Amino acid sequence: MKLPTTPEGWAIHLSKLVKIFHEAHGLDRFPIKVASIATEYSRNVFPNAPITKVEGLNLSAKFEGMLLPRPNGNGEWGIIFNSSITSKGRINFTLGHELGHYLLHRHLSPEGFRCSSRDMLDWKSEHGQIEAQANTFASFLLMPLDDFRAQIRNQEITMALMRHLSDRYEVSITAAILKWLDITDKRAMIVVSKDGFIDWAWGSKRLFKSGIYYRARQETVPLPELSLAARRDPSIDAEIGFVHPKSVWVGNERVHEMTVFAAKSDMTITLLLYPNDGATYLRRMPDIDEEDTPDTYDQIHRHG
Ligand SMILES: [Zn+2]
């Protein structure tokens, strides 16, 4: 049998095997158990280069995970994740990412791969081709399109839906949002911020094409003062969010902001929904009326 060569091809190939196996045994398909797929599959298909170890090690904070050959040179490989990371979703995604390196890149780098948390976010970068490919593989393996589309069909896009996807697939909310942004035809953006500054942001194709984006990696961009992410007002349910008037967020448009505050750090994850076609969007937000919005602060409290 001819083996796949692309990240998507590999993910779909494994995904099919998992689906068949789980259906045959009446098991839940999700979340995908990457560690057992990695060891089982590699042992059967690449008996001379099997993955014999998947384990957590106390790595430096810089590293999220690694794919390493066994030092004795017997051809075996190991996947290591940073055991100081407590998020199951992040670990699962990292395992997927390292399995991606194994399937796609192990011949390119016999000394293995040492991957940072930044590498896990490089989804489209031309410079980080290899990292982007490993992420694409992990995304398609953990969140197969057939199931992902079925989960979001006819659903309103909310942070609760993103939490559901993150639970179902055992990935971070960020990974679930990135996946959705990758396939949606809506205008939307994720903004991840730290200590009041935008760390990075990523928009859907349609939003990017309409000229709306942040250059947060090139420039220091503070969070908009009136954003829920910056205000951290405990009287507002930031996850349900709020429709801001024009010019709070980038682009001169109304924006529905939904923000999650990470429990332990100063990190915030924000999902911004821009109007797709003004009319339908406004109909769904009947209590926002541009004429009588004196300023954002009042509006937040009126709707908070
Ligand atoms: Zn990597």
mmCIF file of C-alpha atoms and ligand atoms in Angstrom:
data_model
loop_
_atom_site.group_PDB
_atom_site.id
_atom_site.type_symbol
_atom_site.label_atom_id
_atom_site.label_comp_id
_atom_site.label_asym_id
_atom_site.label_seq_id
_atom_site.Cartn_x
_atom_site.Cartn_y
_atom_site.Cartn_z
ATOM 1 C CA MET A 1 0.000 0.000 0.000
ATOM 2 C CA LYS A 2 1.219 3.476 -0.858
ATOM 3 C CA LEU A 3 1.639 5.634 2.233
ATOM 4 C CA PRO A 4 0.544 9.266 2.371
ATOM 5 C CA THR A 5 3.022 12.124 1.907
ATOM 6 C CA THR A 6 1.175 15.233 3.114
ATOM 7 C CA PRO A 7 0.133 16.290 6.654
ATOM 8 C CA GLU A 8 -3.566 16.120 5.749
ATOM 9 C CA GLY A 9 -3.089 12.804 3.938
ATOM 10 C CA TRP A 10 -1.406 11.202 6.935
ATOM 11 C CA ALA A 11 -4.020 12.519 9.351
ATOM 12 C CA ILE A 12 -6.902 11.281 7.205
ATOM 13 C CA HIS A 13 -5.222 7.900 6.779
ATOM 14 C CA LEU A 14 -4.799 7.410 10.547
ATOM 15 C CA SER A 15 -8.182 8.898 11.258
ATOM 16 C CA LYS A 16 -9.846 6.280 9.060
ATOM 17 C CA LEU A 17 -8.037 3.451 10.828
ATOM 18 C CA VAL A 18 -9.078 4.826 14.203
ATOM 19 C CA LYS A 19 -12.676 5.185 13.080
ATOM 20 C CA ILE A 20 -12.861 1.612 11.771
ATOM 21 C CA PHE A 21 -11.229 0.224 14.900
ATOM 22 C CA HIS A 22 -13.484 2.132 17.278
ATOM 23 C CA GLU A 23 -16.656 1.340 15.395
ATOM 24 C CA ALA A 24 -15.738 -2.345 15.330
ATOM 25 C CA HIS A 25 -15.203 -2.350 19.079
ATOM 26 C CA GLY A 26 -18.061 -0.030 19.968
ATOM 27 C CA LEU A 27 -15.690 2.513 21.479
ATOM 28 C CA ASP A 28 -15.785 6.294 21.547
ATOM 29 C CA ARG A 29 -13.708 7.717 18.747
ATOM 30 C CA PHE A 30 -12.852 10.903 20.639
ATOM 31 C CA PRO A 31 -10.647 12.146 22.057
ATOM 32 C CA ILE A 32 -8.062 10.537 19.797
ATOM 33 C CA LYS A 33 -5.520 8.612 21.850
ATOM 34 C CA VAL A 34 -2.326 9.750 20.186
ATOM 35 C CA ALA A 35 0.119 7.796 22.343
ATOM 36 C CA SER A 36 -1.363 4.400 21.518
ATOM 37 C CA ILE A 37 -1.755 5.255 17.822
ATOM 38 C CA ALA A 38 1.896 6.344 17.694
ATOM 39 C CA THR A 39 3.237 3.148 19.239
ATOM 40 C CA GLU A 40 0.831 0.679 17.585
ATOM 41 C CA TYR A 41 0.970 2.150 14.119
ATOM 42 C CA SER A 42 4.749 2.657 14.017
ATOM 43 C CA ARG A 43 5.373 -0.869 15.330
ATOM 44 C CA ASN A 44 3.228 -2.361 12.568
ATOM 45 C CA VAL A 45 4.148 -0.160 9.631
ATOM 46 C CA PHE A 46 7.741 0.857 10.445
ATOM 47 C CA PRO A 47 9.069 -2.102 12.447
ATOM 48 C CA ASN A 48 12.650 -0.872 11.992
ATOM 49 C CA ALA A 49 11.889 2.551 13.406
ATOM 50 C CA PRO A 50 9.108 2.125 15.949
ATOM 51 C CA ILE A 51 8.050 4.694 18.528
ATOM 52 C CA THR A 52 8.631 2.759 21.723
ATOM 53 C CA LYS A 53 8.214 5.486 24.291
ATOM 54 C CA VAL A 54 5.728 8.313 24.867
ATOM 55 C CA GLU A 55 6.339 10.011 28.168
ATOM 56 C CA GLY A 56 6.456 13.232 30.134
ATOM 57 C CA LEU A 57 9.756 14.700 31.296
ATOM 58 C CA ASN A 58 10.469 17.803 33.257
ATOM 59 C CA LEU A 59 11.807 19.823 30.305
ATOM 60 C CA SER A 60 12.828 23.458 30.427
ATOM 61 C CA ALA A 61 9.837 25.807 30.080
ATOM 62 C CA LYS A 62 11.085 26.694 26.608
ATOM 63 C CA PHE A 63 10.098 23.289 25.232
ATOM 64 C CA GLU A 64 6.673 21.865 24.647
ATOM 65 C CA GLY A 65 7.711 18.495 23.259
ATOM 66 C CA MET A 66 10.353 16.500 21.424
ATOM 67 C CA LEU A 67 10.762 13.642 18.993
ATOM 68 C CA LEU A 68 14.078 11.945 19.712
ATOM 69 C CA PRO A 69 15.901 8.887 18.413
ATOM 70 C CA ARG A 70 16.985 6.446 21.052
ATOM 71 C CA PRO A 71 20.629 7.311 21.886
ATOM 72 C CA ASN A 72 21.859 3.713 21.411
ATOM 73 C CA GLY A 73 21.109 4.001 17.693
ATOM 74 C CA ASN A 74 18.844 0.958 17.458
ATOM 75 C CA GLY A 75 16.360 2.894 15.321
ATOM 76 C CA GLU A 76 13.699 3.366 17.981
ATOM 77 C CA TRP A 77 12.079 6.734 18.585
ATOM 78 C CA GLY A 78 10.563 8.420 21.599
ATOM 79 C CA ILE A 79 8.016 11.208 21.967
ATOM 80 C CA ILE A 80 8.571 13.398 25.006
ATOM 81 C CA PHE A 81 6.209 16.048 26.335
ATOM 82 C CA ASN A 82 6.919 18.644 28.982
ATOM 83 C CA SER A 83 5.377 17.244 32.155
ATOM 84 C CA SER A 84 5.299 20.669 33.806
ATOM 85 C CA ILE A 85 2.454 21.581 31.439
ATOM 86 C CA THR A 86 -0.832 20.892 33.186
ATOM 87 C CA SER A 87 -3.228 21.414 30.290
ATOM 88 C CA LYS A 88 -4.292 18.024 28.900
ATOM 89 C CA GLY A 89 -5.310 19.719 25.693
ATOM 90 C CA ARG A 90 -1.876 21.208 25.133
ATOM 91 C CA ILE A 91 -0.182 17.886 25.841
ATOM 92 C CA ASN A 92 -2.460 16.038 23.447
ATOM 93 C CA PHE A 93 -1.804 18.555 20.685
ATOM 94 C CA THR A 94 1.940 18.310 21.336
ATOM 95 C CA LEU A 95 1.806 14.508 21.009
ATOM 96 C CA GLY A 96 0.009 14.933 17.694
ATOM 97 C CA HIS A 97 2.602 17.479 16.568
ATOM 98 C CA GLU A 98 5.529 15.157 17.404
ATOM 99 C CA LEU A 99 3.830 12.216 15.706
ATOM 100 C CA GLY A 100 3.535 14.508 12.683
ATOM 101 C CA HIS A 101 7.305 15.093 12.727
ATOM 102 C CA TYR A 102 7.835 11.339 12.994
ATOM 103 C CA LEU A 103 5.644 10.510 9.990
ATOM 104 C CA LEU A 104 6.631 13.451 7.809
ATOM 105 C CA HIS A 105 10.104 14.579 8.799
ATOM 106 C CA ARG A 106 12.127 12.006 10.676
ATOM 107 C CA HIS A 107 14.325 11.352 7.628
ATOM 108 C CA LEU A 108 15.089 15.079 7.339
ATOM 109 C CA SER A 109 16.435 15.347 10.842
ATOM 110 C CA PRO A 110 17.907 12.099 12.204
ATOM 111 C CA GLU A 111 18.795 13.898 15.450
ATOM 112 C CA GLY A 112 15.109 14.569 16.055
ATOM 113 C CA PHE A 113 13.060 17.672 16.847
ATOM 114 C CA ARG A 114 12.891 19.926 19.897
ATOM 115 C CA CYS A 115 9.755 22.056 19.716
ATOM 116 C CA SER A 116 8.860 25.244 21.559
ATOM 117 C CA SER A 117 5.405 26.534 22.409
ATOM 118 C CA ARG A 118 5.899 29.096 19.624
ATOM 119 C CA ASP A 119 6.375 26.217 17.162
ATOM 120 C CA MET A 120 2.928 24.889 18.135
ATOM 121 C CA LEU A 121 1.387 28.136 16.928
ATOM 122 C CA ASP A 122 3.076 28.355 13.545
ATOM 123 C CA TRP A 123 0.208 27.197 11.392
ATOM 124 C CA LYS A 124 0.871 29.025 8.176
ATOM 125 C CA SER A 125 4.307 30.504 8.382
ATOM 126 C CA GLU A 126 6.498 30.146 5.309
ATOM 127 C CA HIS A 127 9.573 30.163 7.539
ATOM 128 C CA GLY A 128 8.301 27.445 9.801
ATOM 129 C CA GLN A 129 7.170 25.036 7.058
ATOM 130 C CA ILE A 130 8.125 21.977 9.070
ATOM 131 C CA GLU A 131 6.463 23.228 12.236
ATOM 132 C CA ALA A 132 3.385 24.337 10.314
ATOM 133 C CA GLN A 133 3.128 20.875 8.740
ATOM 134 C CA ALA A 134 3.355 19.156 12.117
ATOM 135 C CA ASN A 135 0.577 21.418 13.386
ATOM 136 C CA THR A 136 -1.617 20.787 10.368
ATOM 137 C CA PHE A 137 -1.187 17.070 10.925
ATOM 138 C CA ALA A 138 -2.063 17.347 14.633
ATOM 139 C CA SER A 139 -5.070 19.512 13.879
ATOM 140 C CA PHE A 140 -6.475 17.104 11.276
ATOM 141 C CA LEU A 141 -5.696 14.018 13.349
ATOM 142 C CA LEU A 142 -7.276 15.291 16.570
ATOM 143 C CA MET A 143 -10.128 17.218 14.935
ATOM 144 C CA PRO A 144 -11.100 15.343 11.762
ATOM 145 C CA LEU A 145 -13.067 17.574 9.427
ATOM 146 C CA ASP A 146 -16.101 15.288 9.073
ATOM 147 C CA ASP A 147 -16.738 15.304 12.781
ATOM 148 C CA PHE A 148 -15.694 18.929 13.312
ATOM 149 C CA ARG A 149 -18.127 20.128 10.672
ATOM 150 C CA ALA A 150 -20.904 18.006 12.161
ATOM 151 C CA GLN A 151 -20.273 19.536 15.587
ATOM 152 C CA ILE A 152 -20.538 23.136 14.370
ATOM 153 C CA ARG A 153 -23.355 22.662 11.858
ATOM 154 C CA ASN A 154 -26.198 25.098 12.605
ATOM 155 C CA GLN A 155 -24.539 26.150 15.836
ATOM 156 C CA GLU A 156 -24.100 29.734 16.848
ATOM 157 C CA ILE A 157 -20.409 30.559 17.231
ATOM 158 C CA THR A 158 -19.857 31.078 20.938
ATOM 159 C CA MET A 159 -17.088 30.495 23.428
ATOM 160 C CA ALA A 160 -19.256 27.718 24.888
ATOM 161 C CA LEU A 161 -19.142 25.952 21.513
ATOM 162 C CA MET A 162 -15.342 26.341 21.467
ATOM 163 C CA ARG A 163 -15.183 24.862 24.979
ATOM 164 C CA HIS A 164 -17.304 21.940 23.804
ATOM 165 C CA LEU A 165 -14.913 21.317 20.885
ATOM 166 C CA SER A 166 -11.907 21.638 23.164
ATOM 167 C CA ASP A 167 -13.408 19.017 25.535
ATOM 168 C CA ARG A 168 -14.514 16.669 22.788
ATOM 169 C CA TYR A 169 -11.138 16.573 21.056
ATOM 170 C CA GLU A 170 -9.005 17.235 24.141
ATOM 171 C CA VAL A 171 -7.256 20.209 22.615
ATOM 172 C CA SER A 172 -6.807 23.725 23.948
ATOM 173 C CA ILE A 173 -9.496 26.320 23.267
ATOM 174 C CA THR A 174 -6.900 28.091 21.145
ATOM 175 C CA ALA A 175 -6.451 25.014 18.933
ATOM 176 C CA ALA A 176 -10.225 24.596 18.552
ATOM 177 C CA ILE A 177 -10.616 28.256 17.574
ATOM 178 C CA LEU A 178 -7.707 28.063 15.099
ATOM 179 C CA LYS A 179 -9.278 25.011 13.500
ATOM 180 C CA TRP A 180 -12.601 26.778 13.155
ATOM 181 C CA LEU A 181 -10.918 29.897 11.710
ATOM 182 C CA ASP A 182 -9.164 27.696 9.191
ATOM 183 C CA ILE A 183 -12.387 26.337 7.722
ATOM 184 C CA THR A 184 -14.967 29.059 8.310
ATOM 185 C CA ASP A 185 -16.245 31.448 5.657
ATOM 186 C CA LYS A 186 -17.071 33.974 8.382
ATOM 187 C CA ARG A 187 -15.003 37.023 9.267
ATOM 188 C CA ALA A 188 -13.386 36.315 12.611
ATOM 189 C CA MET A 189 -10.097 36.530 14.494
ATOM 190 C CA ILE A 190 -8.387 35.082 17.530
ATOM 191 C CA VAL A 191 -6.301 37.444 19.654
ATOM 192 C CA VAL A 192 -4.053 36.042 22.363
ATOM 193 C CA SER A 193 -2.704 38.598 24.783
ATOM 194 C CA LYS A 194 -0.414 38.735 27.768
ATOM 195 C CA ASP A 195 0.032 41.454 30.360
ATOM 196 C CA GLY A 196 -2.174 43.853 28.407
ATOM 197 C CA PHE A 197 -0.386 43.398 25.073
ATOM 198 C CA ILE A 198 -1.351 41.386 22.026
ATOM 199 C CA ASP A 199 0.979 38.423 21.825
ATOM 200 C CA TRP A 200 -0.305 37.184 18.495
ATOM 201 C CA ALA A 201 -3.477 37.217 16.431
ATOM 202 C CA TRP A 202 -4.828 35.183 13.555
ATOM 203 C CA GLY A 203 -7.811 35.858 11.321
ATOM 204 C CA SER A 204 -9.997 33.796 9.019
ATOM 205 C CA LYS A 205 -9.269 33.992 5.280
ATOM 206 C CA ARG A 206 -12.244 36.220 4.656
ATOM 207 C CA LEU A 207 -11.316 38.667 7.385
ATOM 208 C CA PHE A 208 -7.713 38.816 6.228
ATOM 209 C CA LYS A 209 -8.855 39.440 2.648
ATOM 210 C CA SER A 210 -10.898 42.380 3.851
ATOM 211 C CA GLY A 211 -7.673 43.951 5.122
ATOM 212 C CA ILE A 212 -8.200 43.469 8.865
ATOM 213 C CA TYR A 213 -5.304 42.057 10.890
ATOM 214 C CA TYR A 214 -2.791 42.862 13.614
ATOM 215 C CA ARG A 215 0.955 42.882 13.114
ATOM 216 C CA ALA A 216 1.528 41.857 16.703
ATOM 217 C CA ARG A 217 4.655 39.866 15.970
ATOM 218 C CA GLN A 218 6.360 42.806 14.292
ATOM 219 C CA GLU A 219 5.067 45.588 16.530
ATOM 220 C CA THR A 220 4.117 46.006 20.163
ATOM 221 C CA VAL A 221 0.351 46.348 20.170
ATOM 222 C CA PRO A 222 -1.492 47.095 23.416
ATOM 223 C CA LEU A 223 -4.974 45.641 23.891
ATOM 224 C CA PRO A 224 -7.661 48.198 23.079
ATOM 225 C CA GLU A 225 -8.457 50.039 26.289
ATOM 226 C CA LEU A 226 -12.190 49.406 25.976
ATOM 227 C CA SER A 227 -11.891 45.708 25.156
ATOM 228 C CA LEU A 228 -13.216 43.157 27.639
ATOM 229 C CA ALA A 229 -9.777 41.534 27.526
ATOM 230 C CA ALA A 230 -8.145 44.714 28.837
ATOM 231 C CA ARG A 231 -10.890 45.745 31.262
ATOM 232 C CA ARG A 232 -11.146 42.445 33.143
ATOM 233 C CA ASP A 233 -14.366 43.683 34.690
ATOM 234 C CA PRO A 234 -15.769 40.938 36.947
ATOM 235 C CA SER A 235 -19.317 42.256 36.503
ATOM 236 C CA ILE A 236 -19.275 41.354 32.781
ATOM 237 C CA ASP A 237 -19.500 37.808 31.482
ATOM 238 C CA ALA A 238 -16.633 38.158 29.040
ATOM 239 C CA GLU A 239 -17.168 34.684 27.577
ATOM 240 C CA ILE A 240 -20.648 35.566 26.393
ATOM 241 C CA GLY A 241 -19.121 38.821 25.397
ATOM 242 C CA PHE A 242 -20.335 42.019 24.029
ATOM 243 C CA VAL A 243 -20.789 43.802 20.705
ATOM 244 C CA HIS A 244 -18.497 46.810 20.614
ATOM 245 C CA PRO A 245 -19.268 49.840 18.490
ATOM 246 C CA LYS A 246 -16.905 50.731 15.662
ATOM 247 C CA SER A 247 -13.193 51.342 16.210
ATOM 248 C CA VAL A 248 -12.665 49.578 19.512
ATOM 249 C CA TRP A 249 -10.929 46.679 17.767
ATOM 250 C CA VAL A 250 -8.947 46.869 14.544
ATOM 251 C CA GLY A 251 -11.035 47.851 11.508
ATOM 252 C CA ASN A 252 -13.805 50.386 11.651
ATOM 253 C CA GLU A 253 -16.588 47.874 12.331
ATOM 254 C CA ARG A 254 -18.744 46.598 15.118
ATOM 255 C CA VAL A 255 -17.127 43.581 16.697
ATOM 256 C CA HIS A 256 -18.527 40.886 18.938
ATOM 257 C CA GLU A 257 -15.797 40.153 21.460
ATOM 258 C CA MET A 258 -15.731 36.965 23.560
ATOM 259 C CA THR A 259 -12.833 36.558 25.951
ATOM 260 C CA VAL A 260 -11.543 33.792 28.185
ATOM 261 C CA PHE A 261 -9.149 34.642 31.004
ATOM 262 C CA ALA A 262 -6.618 31.912 31.673
ATOM 263 C CA ALA A 263 -6.752 30.875 35.286
ATOM 264 C CA LYS A 264 -3.085 30.896 36.144
ATOM 265 C CA SER A 265 -1.435 33.438 33.926
ATOM 266 C CA ASP A 266 -2.109 36.901 32.662
ATOM 267 C CA MET A 267 -3.063 35.398 29.337
ATOM 268 C CA THR A 268 -6.351 36.097 27.594
ATOM 269 C CA ILE A 269 -7.868 34.355 24.594
ATOM 270 C CA THR A 270 -10.255 36.481 22.608
ATOM 271 C CA LEU A 271 -12.518 35.529 19.741
ATOM 272 C CA LEU A 272 -13.672 38.441 17.607
ATOM 273 C CA LEU A 273 -16.622 38.077 15.259
ATOM 274 C CA TYR A 274 -16.909 40.721 12.568
ATOM 275 C CA PRO A 275 -20.133 41.225 10.644
ATOM 276 C CA ASN A 276 -20.388 38.977 7.582
ATOM 277 C CA ASP A 277 -23.216 40.878 6.094
ATOM 278 C CA GLY A 278 -24.320 43.676 8.325
ATOM 279 C CA ALA A 279 -28.042 42.986 8.029
ATOM 280 C CA THR A 280 -28.266 39.415 9.337
ATOM 281 C CA TYR A 281 -25.716 40.060 11.994
ATOM 282 C CA LEU A 282 -27.566 43.063 13.386
ATOM 283 C CA ARG A 283 -30.844 41.191 13.325
ATOM 284 C CA ARG A 284 -29.296 38.660 15.649
ATOM 285 C CA MET A 285 -28.158 41.438 17.975
ATOM 286 C CA PRO A 286 -31.419 43.347 18.240
ATOM 287 C CA ASP A 287 -30.607 45.344 21.363
ATOM 288 C CA ILE A 288 -27.606 47.078 19.877
ATOM 289 C CA ASP A 289 -28.629 50.312 18.250
ATOM 290 C CA GLU A 290 -25.924 52.530 16.909
ATOM 291 C CA GLU A 291 -27.901 55.757 17.292
ATOM 292 C CA ASP A 292 -28.219 55.563 21.030
ATOM 293 C CA THR A 293 -24.793 54.349 22.057
ATOM 294 C CA PRO A 294 -23.209 57.271 23.852
ATOM 295 C CA ASP A 295 -20.039 55.340 24.552
ATOM 296 C CA THR A 296 -18.768 51.860 25.048
ATOM 297 C CA TYR A 297 -18.617 52.058 28.804
ATOM 298 C CA ASP A 298 -22.329 52.778 29.103
ATOM 299 C CA GLN A 299 -23.124 50.128 26.583
ATOM 300 C CA ILE A 300 -21.175 47.479 28.432
ATOM 301 C CA HIS A 301 -23.096 48.197 31.580
ATOM 302 C CA ARG A 302 -26.422 48.331 29.872
ATOM 303 C CA HIS A 303 -25.873 44.917 28.362
ATOM 304 C CA GLY A 304 -23.687 43.486 31.083
HETATM 305 ZN ZN ZN B 1 7.859 20.776 16.049
#
